[in-house]
PDB file of C-alpha atoms in Angstrom:
ATOM      1  CA  MET S   1       0.000   0.000   0.000  1.00 95.00           C
ATOM      2  CA  LYS S   2       1.051   3.594  -0.377  1.00 94.00           C
ATOM      3  CA  PHE S   3       2.552   5.413   2.614  1.00 92.00           C
ATOM      4  CA  LYS S   4      -0.422   7.792   2.965  1.00 93.00           C
ATOM      5  CA  GLU S   5      -2.852   4.843   3.146  1.00 95.00           C
ATOM      6  CA  ALA S   6      -0.670   3.194   5.788  1.00 94.00           C
ATOM      7  CA  VAL S   7      -0.648   6.364   7.894  1.00 93.00           C
ATOM      8  CA  GLU S   8      -4.457   6.449   7.772  1.00 96.00           C
ATOM      9  CA  LEU S   9      -4.725   2.760   8.672  1.00 96.00           C
ATOM     10  CA  ALA S  10      -2.304   3.170  11.570  1.00 95.00           C
ATOM     11  CA  SER S  11      -4.247   6.185  12.864  1.00 95.00           C
ATOM     12  CA  LYS S  12      -7.570   4.333  12.716  1.00 97.00           C
ATOM     13  CA  ASN S  13      -6.154   1.544  14.843  1.00 96.00           C
ATOM     14  CA  GLU S  14      -4.431   3.430  17.653  1.00 96.00           C
ATOM     15  CA  HIS S  15      -7.081   1.958  19.961  1.00 95.00           C
ATOM     16  CA  LEU S  16      -5.182  -1.346  19.727  1.00 96.00           C
ATOM     17  CA  ILE S  17      -2.252  -0.043  21.791  1.00 96.00           C
ATOM     18  CA  GLY S  18      -2.291  -1.718  25.175  1.00 96.00           C
ATOM     19  CA  LYS S  19      -4.640  -4.508  24.121  1.00 96.00           C
ATOM     20  CA  LYS S  20      -3.680  -8.122  24.617  1.00 95.00           C
ATOM     21  CA  SER S  21      -3.606 -10.258  21.485  1.00 92.00           C
ATOM     22  CA  ASP S  22      -3.076 -13.989  21.257  1.00 89.00           C
ATOM     23  CA  VAL S  23       0.663 -13.366  20.849  1.00 86.00           C
ATOM     24  CA  GLY S  24       1.196 -10.595  23.382  1.00 91.00           C
ATOM     25  CA  ILE S  25       0.466  -7.017  24.357  1.00 95.00           C
ATOM     26  CA  ILE S  26       0.403  -4.471  21.540  1.00 96.00           C
ATOM     27  CA  ASP S  27       2.810  -1.671  22.443  1.00 95.00           C
ATOM     28  CA  GLN S  28       3.195   0.264  19.186  1.00 93.00           C
ATOM     29  CA  ILE S  29       1.757   0.556  15.722  1.00 94.00           C
ATOM     30  CA  VAL S  30       4.366   0.989  12.998  1.00 92.00           C
ATOM     31  CA  ILE S  31       4.563   1.403   9.251  1.00 92.00           C
ATOM     32  CA  TYR S  32       7.090  -0.930   7.699  1.00 93.00           C
ATOM     33  CA  PRO S  33       8.334  -1.750   4.179  1.00 94.00           C
ATOM     34  CA  THR S  34       7.023  -4.966   2.637  1.00 95.00           C
ATOM     35  CA  ASP S  35      10.259  -5.654   0.720  1.00 96.00           C
ATOM     36  CA  SER S  36      12.231  -8.222   2.751  1.00 95.00           C
ATOM     37  CA  VAL S  37      15.585  -6.434   2.420  1.00 95.00           C
ATOM     38  CA  LEU S  38      14.067  -3.103   3.433  1.00 93.00           C
ATOM     39  CA  TYR S  39      12.186  -4.811   6.280  1.00 93.00           C
ATOM     40  CA  GLU S  40      15.490  -6.033   7.711  1.00 92.00           C
ATOM     41  CA  GLU S  41      16.799  -2.459   7.488  1.00 89.00           C
ATOM     42  CA  PHE S  42      13.640  -1.212   9.226  1.00 88.00           C
ATOM     43  CA  LYS S  43      14.073  -3.769  12.004  1.00 87.00           C
ATOM     44  CA  LYS S  44      17.727  -2.860  12.475  1.00 85.00           C
ATOM     45  CA  GLN S  45      16.904   0.857  12.637  1.00 83.00           C
ATOM     46  CA  PHE S  46      14.042   0.203  15.063  1.00 81.00           C
ATOM     47  CA  LEU S  47      16.236  -1.813  17.418  1.00 80.00           C
ATOM     48  CA  MET S  48      18.897   0.918  17.389  1.00 78.00           C
ATOM     49  CA  ASN S  49      16.612   3.965  17.453  1.00 74.00           C
ATOM     50  CA  ASP S  50      13.094   3.155  18.745  1.00 62.00           C
ATOM     51  CA  ASP S  51      11.796   6.383  17.168  1.00 59.00           C
ATOM     52  CA  HIS S  52       9.507   4.606  14.742  1.00 58.00           C
ATOM     53  CA  GLN S  53       8.038   7.816  13.337  1.00 60.00           C
ATOM     54  CA  SER S  54      11.385   9.004  11.990  1.00 58.00           C
ATOM     55  CA  ILE S  55      12.085   5.492  10.677  1.00 64.00           C
ATOM     56  CA  ASP S  56       8.677   5.279   8.961  1.00 60.00           C
ATOM     57  CA  GLY S  57       9.581   8.289   6.828  1.00 68.00           C
ATOM     58  CA  ASN S  58      12.628   6.500   5.422  1.00 77.00           C
ATOM     59  CA  PHE S  59      10.329   4.197   3.465  1.00 84.00           C
ATOM     60  CA  LYS S  60       7.792   6.710   2.076  1.00 87.00           C
ATOM     61  CA  ASP S  61       8.594   5.849  -1.518  1.00 91.00           C
ATOM     62  CA  HIS S  62       8.235   2.083  -1.090  1.00 93.00           C
ATOM     63  CA  ASP S  63       5.355  -0.337  -0.718  1.00 96.00           C
ATOM     64  CA  VAL S  64       4.512  -0.455   2.993  1.00 95.00           C
ATOM     65  CA  SER S  65       2.121  -2.084   5.419  1.00 95.00           C
ATOM     66  CA  VAL S  66       1.085  -1.562   9.025  1.00 95.00           C
ATOM     67  CA  GLY S  67       2.274  -3.749  11.840  1.00 95.00           C
ATOM     68  CA  VAL S  68       2.424  -3.856  15.592  1.00 95.00           C
ATOM     69  CA  ILE S  69       5.267  -4.221  18.042  1.00 93.00           C
ATOM     70  CA  LEU S  70       4.368  -6.728  20.746  1.00 93.00           C
ATOM     71  CA  ASN S  71       5.864  -7.172  24.192  1.00 92.00           C
ATOM     72  CA  LYS S  72       8.289  -4.293  23.756  1.00 89.00           C
ATOM     73  CA  PHE S  73       9.962  -5.135  27.069  1.00 88.00           C
ATOM     74  CA  MET S  74      11.401  -8.209  25.340  1.00 86.00           C
ATOM     75  CA  ILE S  75      13.305  -5.957  22.934  1.00 81.00           C
ATOM     76  CA  GLU S  76      14.865  -4.044  25.801  1.00 78.00           C
ATOM     77  CA  GLU S  77      15.566  -7.077  28.001  1.00 82.00           C
ATOM     78  CA  ASN S  78      16.427  -9.828  25.520  1.00 82.00           C
ATOM     79  CA  ALA S  79      16.802  -8.164  22.099  1.00 76.00           C
ATOM     80  CA  VAL S  80      13.793 -10.217  20.905  1.00 81.00           C
ATOM     81  CA  PHE S  81      11.774  -8.408  18.223  1.00 85.00           C
ATOM     82  CA  CYS S  82       8.113  -9.454  18.462  1.00 90.00           C
ATOM     83  CA  PHE S  83       6.218  -8.149  15.467  1.00 92.00           C
ATOM     84  CA  SER S  84       3.007  -8.897  13.588  1.00 94.00           C
ATOM     85  CA  ASP S  85       1.342  -7.442  10.542  1.00 95.00           C
ATOM     86  CA  ILE S  86      -1.898  -5.797  11.653  1.00 95.00           C
ATOM     87  CA  PHE S  87      -3.887  -8.045   9.314  1.00 93.00           C
ATOM     88  CA  ASN S  88      -2.543 -11.150  11.096  1.00 92.00           C
ATOM     89  CA  LEU S  89      -4.061 -10.144  14.440  1.00 93.00           C
ATOM     90  CA  GLU S  90      -7.300 -11.710  15.561  1.00 89.00           C
ATOM     91  CA  ASP S  91     -10.532  -9.981  14.531  1.00 88.00           C
ATOM     92  CA  SER S  92     -11.774  -9.785  18.120  1.00 86.00           C
ATOM     93  CA  LEU S  93      -9.378  -6.865  18.723  1.00 90.00           C
ATOM     94  CA  GLY S  94     -11.558  -4.637  16.562  1.00 90.00           C
ATOM     95  CA  ILE S  95      -9.152  -3.839  13.745  1.00 91.00           C
ATOM     96  CA  ILE S  96     -10.468  -1.052  11.509  1.00 90.00           C
ATOM     97  CA  CYS S  97      -9.528  -1.478   7.840  1.00 85.00           C
TER      98      CYS S  97
END
């Protein structure tokens, strides 16, 4: 999807932050590139920076999607990156498309 569409989708779903999903607690909503090489770059930048809004802008000209960061404490404590595409979350969370 285009970056502008992803921003709108992320905004519509801010209510998900703090909710418990079947894989953990949703701590952040992020826009990430769908290209696998760029995704790895996104992940690396996120782990080093944690300012996802400045990172999101790096991929404005690429195909992107919206995802969530789960159990953020695991990143800080164990360097474990728990991530899910928003469309892979269970419907009971009330995802707005």
